[in-house]
Coordinates of C-alpha atoms in Angstrom, one line a residue:
Chain A
M1 CA 41.8 32.6 -18.2
L2 CA 43.4 30.3 -16.4
S3 CA 46.4 33.0 -15.7
Q4 CA 43.8 35.5 -14.7
I5 CA 42.7 32.7 -12.3
I6 CA 46.2 31.8 -11.0
E7 CA 46.9 35.4 -10.4
E8 CA 44.5 35.9 -8.5
W9 CA 44.4 32.7 -6.5
P10 CA 46.8 34.0 -3.5
R11 CA 44.3 36.9 -3.3
F12 CA 41.5 34.8 -3.2
A13 CA 42.2 31.7 -0.7
T14 CA 42.5 33.6 1.9
Y15 CA 41.2 32.7 5.2
Y16 CA 38.5 35.0 5.4
N17 CA 37.4 33.9 2.0
L18 CA 37.3 30.0 2.5
V19 CA 35.5 30.8 5.7
F20 CA 32.9 32.8 4.0
I21 CA 32.4 30.3 1.1
A22 CA 32.8 27.2 3.9
K23 CA 29.8 29.0 5.8
A24 CA 27.8 29.5 3.1
A25 CA 28.0 25.9 1.8
L26 CA 26.8 24.6 5.5
T27 CA 23.8 27.4 5.2
T28 CA 23.4 26.2 1.6
L29 CA 23.4 22.0 3.1
A30 CA 21.0 23.2 5.9
L31 CA 18.5 24.3 3.9
S32 CA 18.8 21.5 1.1
A33 CA 18.5 18.9 4.5
L34 CA 15.7 20.7 5.7
G35 CA 14.0 20.4 3.0
C36 CA 14.9 16.9 2.1
V37 CA 14.4 16.0 5.9
V38 CA 11.4 17.7 6.8
G39 CA 9.9 18.0 3.3
S40 CA 9.9 13.9 2.8
L41 CA 8.3 13.7 6.1
L42 CA 5.5 16.5 5.2
G43 CA 5.4 15.1 2.0
L44 CA 3.9 11.2 3.5
A45 CA 2.2 12.9 5.6
L46 CA 0.5 14.6 2.5
A47 CA 0.4 11.2 0.9
V48 CA -1.2 9.3 3.5
T49 CA -3.6 12.6 4.0
R50 CA -4.8 12.0 0.5
L51 CA -5.4 7.8 0.6
T52 CA -7.8 8.4 3.7
H53 CA -11.8 8.4 3.0
G54 CA -14.7 8.7 4.4
P55 CA -16.5 12.0 5.1
A56 CA -14.5 12.8 8.5
L57 CA -11.6 13.5 6.7
L58 CA -12.6 15.5 3.8
P59 CA -11.5 18.9 4.7
L60 CA -8.2 17.6 5.6
R61 CA -7.8 15.8 2.4
L62 CA -9.1 19.0 0.4
L63 CA -6.4 20.9 2.1
A64 CA -3.9 18.6 1.1
I65 CA -5.0 18.7 -2.6
G66 CA -5.0 22.2 -1.9
F67 CA -1.4 22.6 -0.6
T68 CA 0.3 20.4 -2.7
E69 CA -1.5 22.0 -6.2
L70 CA -0.6 25.4 -4.6
F71 CA 2.7 25.0 -4.1
R72 CA 4.0 22.5 -7.2
R73 CA 2.1 25.2 -9.2
V74 CA 3.6 28.8 -8.0
P75 CA 7.5 29.1 -9.1
F76 CA 9.9 29.0 -6.2
L77 CA 11.1 32.3 -5.9
V78 CA 7.4 33.6 -5.4
T79 CA 6.6 31.2 -3.0
L80 CA 10.0 32.9 -1.3
M81 CA 9.0 36.3 -1.6
L82 CA 5.3 35.3 -0.4
C83 CA 7.1 33.8 2.8
F84 CA 8.7 36.9 3.4
F85 CA 6.2 39.3 3.2
A86 CA 3.7 36.8 5.2
F87 CA 6.7 36.5 8.0
Q88 CA 7.5 40.7 7.4
A89 CA 3.8 41.3 7.8
T90 CA 3.2 39.6 11.2
G91 CA 5.8 42.0 12.4
A92 CA 7.9 39.0 13.8
D93 CA 11.9 39.4 14.2
V94 CA 12.2 36.0 11.6
P95 CA 15.6 35.4 11.0
L96 CA 16.0 35.3 6.6
F97 CA 17.4 31.6 6.8
V98 CA 14.2 30.7 9.0
V99 CA 12.4 32.2 5.9
A100 CA 14.0 30.1 3.6
A101 CA 13.8 27.1 5.2
V102 CA 10.1 27.4 5.3
T103 CA 9.8 27.8 2.1
V104 CA 12.0 24.9 0.5
T105 CA 9.8 22.5 3.2
L106 CA 7.0 23.7 1.8
I107 CA 7.7 23.5 -2.0
A108 CA 10.0 20.0 -1.4
G109 CA 6.8 18.6 0.7
A110 CA 4.5 19.0 -2.1
F111 CA 6.6 17.8 -4.4
L112 CA 7.6 14.9 -2.4
G113 CA 4.4 14.1 -2.0
E114 CA 3.5 13.7 -4.9
I115 CA 6.5 11.4 -5.4
V116 CA 5.4 9.3 -2.6
R117 CA 1.9 8.6 -3.4
G118 CA 2.6 7.8 -6.8
G119 CA 4.6 5.0 -5.3
L120 CA 1.8 4.1 -3.0
N121 CA -0.5 4.1 -5.4
A122 CA 1.0 1.5 -7.7
V123 CA 1.4 -0.9 -5.1
H124 CA -1.2 -3.3 -5.9
R125 CA -5.3 -3.0 -5.1
N126 CA -4.9 -6.9 -3.6
Q127 CA -2.7 -5.8 -1.4
W128 CA -4.5 -3.0 0.5
E129 CA -7.8 -5.7 -0.2
A130 CA -5.8 -8.2 2.2
A131 CA -4.2 -5.9 4.5
A132 CA -8.0 -4.2 5.3
A133 CA -9.8 -8.1 5.4
M134 CA -7.2 -8.8 8.2
N135 CA -7.9 -5.1 9.9
F136 CA -4.6 -3.4 9.0
S137 CA -5.7 0.3 9.3
L138 CA -4.3 2.9 7.2
T139 CA -1.5 3.5 8.7
E140 CA -0.7 -0.2 9.7
T141 CA -1.0 -0.7 5.5
I142 CA 1.3 1.7 4.5
R143 CA 3.8 1.1 7.4
Y144 CA 4.2 -3.3 6.7
V145 CA 2.4 -3.7 3.5
A146 CA 2.8 -0.5 1.1
L147 CA 5.7 1.5 2.2
P148 CA 8.0 -1.5 2.4
Q149 CA 6.9 -2.4 -1.5
A150 CA 7.1 1.3 -2.8
W151 CA 10.7 2.5 -1.7
R152 CA 11.9 1.5 -5.2
L153 CA 9.2 3.3 -6.5
I154 CA 9.6 6.3 -4.8
L155 CA 13.5 6.4 -4.0
P156 CA 14.9 7.4 -7.8
P157 CA 12.7 10.2 -8.6
A158 CA 12.9 11.4 -4.7
F159 CA 16.5 11.2 -5.2
G160 CA 16.3 13.0 -8.5
F161 CA 14.4 15.9 -6.7
F162 CA 16.8 16.3 -4.0
V163 CA 19.7 16.9 -6.6
M164 CA 17.5 19.2 -8.4
F165 CA 16.4 20.7 -4.9
I166 CA 20.3 21.4 -3.7
K167 CA 20.7 23.7 -6.7
D168 CA 17.3 25.4 -6.2
T169 CA 18.1 26.4 -2.8
A170 CA 20.4 29.0 -4.7
L171 CA 17.4 31.3 -5.2
A172 CA 17.1 31.8 -1.1
S173 CA 20.4 34.3 -2.2
Q174 CA 17.2 36.6 -3.7
I175 CA 16.0 37.4 -0.3
G176 CA 19.4 37.4 1.2
V177 CA 20.0 34.8 2.6
V178 CA 24.1 33.8 2.7
E179 CA 24.4 30.9 1.1
L180 CA 26.8 29.6 -1.9
T181 CA 25.2 31.6 -4.8
F182 CA 25.3 35.0 -2.7
V183 CA 28.4 34.4 -1.8
G184 CA 29.3 33.7 -5.5
K185 CA 27.9 37.2 -6.5
V186 CA 29.7 39.0 -3.1
L187 CA 33.0 37.6 -4.1
N188 CA 32.3 38.4 -7.9
N189 CA 31.4 42.2 -6.4
K190 CA 34.8 42.1 -4.9
G191 CA 36.4 42.1 -7.9
F192 CA 37.4 38.3 -8.2
S193 CA 36.7 37.2 -12.0
A194 CA 33.6 35.5 -12.2
A195 CA 35.3 32.0 -13.5
L196 CA 37.2 32.3 -9.8
S197 CA 34.0 33.3 -7.7
F198 CA 31.5 31.1 -9.5
G199 CA 33.8 27.8 -10.4
A200 CA 34.8 28.1 -6.5
I201 CA 31.2 27.9 -6.3
L202 CA 30.3 25.3 -8.5
I203 CA 32.6 22.8 -7.3
V204 CA 31.0 23.4 -3.7
Y205 CA 28.1 22.4 -5.3
F206 CA 29.1 19.6 -7.1
A207 CA 30.7 18.2 -3.8
I208 CA 26.9 18.3 -1.9
S209 CA 25.6 17.0 -4.6
Y210 CA 27.8 14.2 -6.4
P211 CA 27.5 12.3 -2.9
L212 CA 23.8 12.5 -2.3
A213 CA 23.4 11.2 -6.2
R214 CA 25.8 8.6 -5.6
F215 CA 24.0 7.3 -2.9
G216 CA 21.1 7.5 -4.4
A217 CA 22.1 5.2 -7.5
R218 CA 23.3 3.0 -4.7
L219 CA 20.0 2.5 -2.8
E220 CA 18.2 2.1 -6.1
A221 CA 20.9 -0.7 -7.0
R222 CA 20.1 -2.4 -4.0
L223 CA 16.3 -2.2 -4.4
A224 CA 16.0 -3.1 -7.8
S225 CA 15.8 -6.8 -7.3
P226 CA 12.6 -8.6 -7.6
R227 CA 12.1 -8.6 -4.3
H228 CA 12.0 -5.9 -2.0
R229 CA 12.8 -7.7 1.3
G230 CA 12.2 -6.1 4.3
A231 CA 11.2 -2.8 5.4
Chain B
M1 CA -29.4 -20.0 15.8
H2 CA -27.7 -19.2 12.3
H3 CA -23.7 -18.7 12.3
L4 CA -24.5 -16.6 9.5
D5 CA -27.6 -14.7 8.6
I6 CA -27.9 -12.3 5.2
A7 CA -31.1 -11.0 4.1
G8 CA -32.1 -9.0 1.3
L9 CA -29.0 -7.9 0.7
D10 CA -28.0 -5.7 -2.1
A11 CA -24.7 -4.1 -3.6
H12 CA -23.9 -1.9 -6.4
Y13 CA -20.6 -0.9 -8.3
G14 CA -21.5 2.8 -8.8
K15 CA -25.2 2.7 -10.6
M16 CA -24.8 -1.1 -11.5
P17 CA -26.1 -3.2 -9.2
V18 CA -24.2 -6.7 -9.0
L19 CA -26.3 -8.2 -6.0
S20 CA -29.7 -7.8 -5.7
G21 CA -31.6 -9.4 -2.4
I22 CA -29.5 -12.2 -1.6
D23 CA -30.7 -14.3 1.2
L24 CA -28.5 -16.9 2.6
T25 CA -28.4 -18.8 6.1
V26 CA -25.2 -20.5 6.8
G27 CA -25.3 -22.8 10.0
R28 CA -22.4 -23.1 12.4
G29 CA -20.0 -26.0 10.5
D30 CA -22.3 -25.5 7.2
I31 CA -19.9 -25.5 4.0
I32 CA -21.7 -23.4 1.1
G33 CA -20.8 -23.9 -2.1
L34 CA -21.7 -20.9 -4.2
I35 CA -21.6 -21.8 -7.8
G36 CA -22.8 -19.7 -11.2
P37 CA -22.0 -18.0 -14.8
S38 CA -19.2 -15.9 -14.2
G39 CA -20.4 -12.6 -13.2
S40 CA -23.3 -14.0 -11.1
G41 CA -22.0 -11.6 -7.7
K42 CA -20.6 -14.8 -6.3
S43 CA -17.8 -13.6 -5.3
T44 CA -19.1 -9.9 -4.6
I45 CA -20.8 -12.3 -1.9
L46 CA -17.7 -12.7 -0.4
R47 CA -16.4 -9.2 -0.4
V48 CA -19.3 -7.2 0.6
L49 CA -19.2 -9.7 4.2
M50 CA -15.8 -8.7 4.4
G51 CA -16.7 -5.1 3.8
L52 CA -14.4 -4.7 1.0
L53 CA -17.5 -3.2 -0.8
P54 CA -20.2 -1.3 1.0
P55 CA -23.6 -3.1 1.1
S56 CA -26.6 -0.9 -0.4
G57 CA -29.3 -2.6 1.3
G58 CA -30.1 -5.8 3.5
T59 CA -29.2 -7.2 6.6
V60 CA -25.9 -9.3 7.9
K61 CA -26.6 -11.1 11.2
L62 CA -23.2 -13.1 12.9
D63 CA -24.9 -14.9 15.6
D64 CA -28.0 -13.2 15.6
E65 CA -26.0 -9.8 16.0
P66 CA -26.9 -7.6 13.2
V67 CA -23.6 -6.2 11.4
N68 CA -23.5 -2.9 10.3
H69 CA -21.0 -2.3 7.4
A70 CA -20.2 1.4 7.6
D71 CA -19.5 1.3 11.5
R72 CA -15.6 1.0 11.9
A73 CA -15.5 -0.7 15.1
A74 CA -18.4 -3.9 14.1
L75 CA -16.5 -4.3 11.2
R76 CA -13.2 -4.8 13.1
R77 CA -15.2 -7.0 15.2
L78 CA -16.5 -9.1 11.9
R79 CA -13.3 -9.0 10.6
D80 CA -11.8 -10.5 13.9
R81 CA -14.0 -13.7 12.8
I82 CA -14.5 -14.0 9.4
A83 CA -11.4 -14.5 6.9
I84 CA -10.8 -14.3 3.1
V85 CA -8.4 -16.5 1.2
F86 CA -8.5 -14.6 -2.4
Q87 CA -8.4 -16.2 -5.8
Q88 CA -5.4 -14.1 -6.5
Y89 CA -3.4 -15.5 -3.3
N90 CA -2.8 -11.7 -2.2
L91 CA 0.2 -12.5 -0.2
F92 CA 2.5 -9.5 0.9
Q93 CA 5.4 -9.4 -1.7
N94 CA 7.7 -7.8 0.8
M95 CA 7.4 -10.5 3.7
T96 CA 8.5 -14.2 3.8
V97 CA 5.8 -16.9 3.8
L98 CA 6.4 -17.1 8.0
E99 CA 6.3 -13.3 7.9
N100 CA 2.7 -13.1 5.6
V101 CA 1.8 -16.0 8.0
T102 CA 2.7 -14.1 11.6
I103 CA 2.3 -10.6 11.0
A104 CA -1.5 -9.6 11.7
P105 CA -1.9 -12.0 14.6
V106 CA 1.8 -10.6 16.0
K107 CA 1.1 -6.7 14.8
I108 CA -2.3 -6.6 14.6
K109 CA -3.9 -8.9 17.4
K110 CA -0.8 -8.2 19.6
R111 CA -0.4 -11.8 20.6
P112 CA 3.1 -12.7 21.8
R113 CA 5.5 -13.5 18.8
A114 CA 7.4 -16.7 19.8
E115 CA 3.5 -18.3 20.2
V116 CA 2.3 -17.3 17.0
E117 CA 5.5 -18.3 15.3
A118 CA 5.2 -21.7 16.7
E119 CA 1.3 -22.0 15.5
A120 CA 2.1 -20.8 11.8
R121 CA 5.0 -23.3 11.4
A122 CA 2.2 -25.8 12.6
L123 CA 0.0 -24.4 9.9
L124 CA 2.3 -24.0 7.4
A125 CA 3.5 -27.6 8.2
K126 CA 0.2 -28.9 7.9
V127 CA -0.6 -27.4 4.3
G128 CA 2.7 -29.3 3.7
L129 CA 5.0 -26.1 3.2
G130 CA 6.8 -26.3 6.5
D131 CA 10.4 -26.4 4.5
K132 CA 9.3 -22.9 3.0
L133 CA 9.2 -20.5 5.7
A134 CA 11.9 -18.2 4.8
R135 CA 11.2 -18.0 0.9
Y136 CA 9.3 -15.6 -0.9
P137 CA 5.8 -15.9 -2.5
D138 CA 7.7 -14.9 -5.9
E139 CA 9.9 -18.0 -5.5
L140 CA 6.9 -20.3 -4.7
S141 CA 4.1 -21.7 -7.5
G142 CA 0.7 -20.6 -7.7
G143 CA -0.2 -23.8 -5.6
Q144 CA 2.1 -22.9 -2.6
Q145 CA 1.4 -19.1 -3.0
Q146 CA -2.3 -20.2 -2.2
R147 CA -1.4 -23.0 0.4
V148 CA 0.5 -20.2 2.6
A149 CA -2.6 -18.1 1.8
I150 CA -4.7 -20.3 3.2
A151 CA -2.3 -20.8 6.5
R152 CA -2.4 -16.8 6.9
A153 CA -6.5 -16.8 6.7
L154 CA -6.2 -19.9 9.4
A155 CA -3.8 -18.2 11.8
L156 CA -6.1 -15.6 12.7
K157 CA -8.6 -18.4 14.0
P158 CA -11.1 -17.2 12.0
E159 CA -14.7 -18.9 13.1
I160 CA -15.8 -18.7 9.3
L161 CA -13.4 -19.2 5.9
L162 CA -14.3 -17.4 2.9
L163 CA -12.8 -18.8 -0.1
D164 CA -12.8 -16.8 -3.3
E165 CA -12.0 -19.3 -6.2
V166 CA -8.9 -20.2 -4.6
T167 CA -8.2 -22.3 -7.5
A168 CA -9.2 -20.1 -10.5
A169 CA -5.8 -19.1 -10.9
L170 CA -4.4 -22.2 -10.6
D171 CA -2.6 -25.0 -13.2
P172 CA -4.9 -28.2 -13.6
E173 CA -2.2 -30.3 -11.3
L174 CA -1.9 -28.0 -8.9
V175 CA -5.7 -27.6 -7.7
S176 CA -5.8 -31.1 -5.7
E177 CA -3.4 -30.4 -3.4
V178 CA -5.6 -27.0 -2.5
L179 CA -8.4 -28.8 -2.5
D180 CA -6.7 -31.4 -0.2
T181 CA -6.4 -28.8 2.4
I182 CA -9.7 -27.3 1.9
R183 CA -11.3 -31.0 2.6
V184 CA -8.9 -31.6 6.0
L185 CA -10.7 -28.2 7.3
A186 CA -14.0 -29.4 6.0
R187 CA -13.5 -32.7 8.4
E188 CA -12.2 -30.6 11.2
G189 CA -15.8 -28.5 11.2
M190 CA -14.4 -24.8 9.9
T191 CA -18.1 -22.8 8.6
M192 CA -16.7 -21.9 4.9
L193 CA -18.3 -20.0 2.0
I194 CA -16.6 -21.5 -1.1
V195 CA -17.0 -19.9 -4.0
S196 CA -15.6 -22.3 -6.8
H197 CA -15.8 -23.8 -10.5
E198 CA -14.8 -27.0 -9.4
M199 CA -18.3 -28.8 -9.3
A200 CA -16.9 -32.2 -8.4
F201 CA -15.0 -30.8 -5.3
I202 CA -18.3 -28.7 -4.0
R203 CA -20.3 -31.5 -4.6
E204 CA -17.9 -33.8 -2.9
V205 CA -17.6 -31.2 0.4
A206 CA -20.1 -28.8 0.7
S207 CA -23.5 -29.2 2.8
K208 CA -25.5 -26.7 1.2
V209 CA -25.2 -25.2 -2.4
V210 CA -25.9 -21.7 -4.0
F211 CA -26.8 -21.4 -7.7
M212 CA -26.2 -17.7 -8.9
A213 CA -27.1 -15.7 -11.7
D214 CA -27.5 -12.0 -12.2
G215 CA -26.5 -10.8 -8.8
R216 CA -29.5 -13.2 -7.6
V217 CA -30.2 -16.1 -5.7
V218 CA -31.6 -18.9 -8.2
E219 CA -32.0 -21.9 -6.6
T220 CA -30.6 -23.1 -2.8
G221 CA -30.6 -26.8 -1.5
S222 CA -28.4 -30.1 -0.6
P223 CA -25.7 -30.9 -3.8
A224 CA -27.7 -33.6 -4.6
Q225 CA -30.7 -30.9 -5.4
I226 CA -29.0 -28.9 -7.0
F227 CA -26.5 -31.2 -9.8
D228 CA -29.5 -34.0 -10.3
A229 CA -32.8 -32.3 -9.6
P230 CA -32.7 -28.4 -10.5
Q231 CA -36.0 -26.7 -10.1
H232 CA -35.0 -23.6 -12.2
Q233 CA -34.6 -23.5 -16.1
R234 CA -31.5 -21.6 -15.5
T235 CA -29.6 -24.1 -12.6
R236 CA -30.4 -26.7 -15.2
D237 CA -29.0 -25.1 -18.3
F238 CA -25.9 -24.3 -15.9
V239 CA -25.6 -27.9 -14.4
S240 CA -26.1 -29.8 -18.1
K241 CA -23.2 -27.4 -19.4
I242 CA -20.8 -28.1 -16.4
L243 CA -21.4 -31.5 -16.5
R244 CA -21.2 -32.0 -20.1
H245 CA -17.4 -30.5 -20.1

C-alpha cells in the first residue's frame, strides 16, 4: 500500500489537487466554525429562554423546547435534506453552502442549548435567590452570577461536541457541498487509491480537530481550579 | 404609620399551606424576633416578603402602600427597600468579598463605582473583614462569610433588614461575631426581622417577639411576655423546652 501511495504521490500532489483540498478544508472549517459560534449563541438564547417563567413568555418557551427536542431527535442527514428541500420550495436560488450552514447551525444550537442549560441548572439555587433578592433580572443573573460559575461545567461537553461536530459536517457532502469528504470521494473517483484520497482527508480533519481539542483541554484545566474566577 | 404591615398572609408550597393568616405589624426601628419550632413558617415569612415565594393571599403594606408581589415593578421597588441575609450566606462564589458587596449597587443600582467601593470598604471594616477584600467566599470561614453577606445586604442601604437564621449554619464559636454585628445594627435603629434559634439573643435585642407554629402566629408580645409569661400552651411548651437546654 505504501509503495502504491509513493507511486501515486507525484500525480496526486499537483497544485490543482492541493488547492482543491485546501479550499475544501476551508469549507469544512467555515461550516464547523459557523455551527460552533452561531450555534453557541443560539444555544445560549435557547437555554435562557427556557429559564424564563411567567405566562407572558410561555409561547417562546414552548418554541424553544420544541426546537430543541426536534433537532436533537432528527438525524443530521434528515435535517439536512429537510433544509435542502425547504429552501428549494421557496424557489430562492440559495447556494448549497448556505443550506448546509443553516442546517449545522440549527443542529448545533439544539445540542449546545442543552449543554448550556445543564450547566446553568447546576448553579446552586441559592445563587439565583440571592441575585433575585438584590433585584438582578434573569439576564443580569446569568451574566454576572450563573454563567461565570457554569463555564467549567459547560466547556468540557461543549468542546467534545465541537470536535464531534467537525466530523459531522462531512454529511454536507450528501447535498453536494464541496467540503473535505466530498473532495475525498472526487479524488478517489479520479482514480487515486482510497488510501491516498481519504488518508489525505483524514490528516486534514485531524489538523483541524486536534488543536481545537487541545485548546478545550487547556481551557478546562484553567477552569478546573476549585474557584472559577471572574467572568 | 407602620413601617411594614402584614395582614392575613397565606402561602403554599404546591398544595401544602405553609403560612396561614399571618398578621404582623412592624414599626420603624422595631426589631422583630421570629421564633418557633422548625417548619413553623418563620423563614417562609421572610421568603414571601422578598418575593422568593409568591403569597397566595393577604396583604403586605410598606409605609401604608400595598405591595403586589405579582407585579414586577412593585417587587423591584420593594427589593430596593428590603434586604435579606440568608442562612447559607448565598455569597456569589465567582466573586471576591469586595465584588460580592459592590456588584448590586454598581451593576443593578447603577451607582458610581468609586463611591460604592469606598462604602463597601467601610462596611467590611465595620464587620471586621477589612483585610479580606480580595478573598473568595470559599477561602473564608462560615462566620466570615456570613458577615460578608450582612455587609452585602447593608451596601444596598435597605430600610428593613431580614435575617434568616443567620447563625444556624455556624460553629458555636463563630456565632458571637455575627451576633455582635447585628447588635451594632440594632443600636443604629435599623428595622429588622430576625428569625433565630438564639433565644438569649432574641430576648436581648428584640423589641417584639413572635412565636409561630404550623404556619400560624400563636402569640406576639414583648420578650418578657413571651419568655416569662407566655399565654398559650404551645408557647409555654416551646419556651420551657428551649430554656431547659
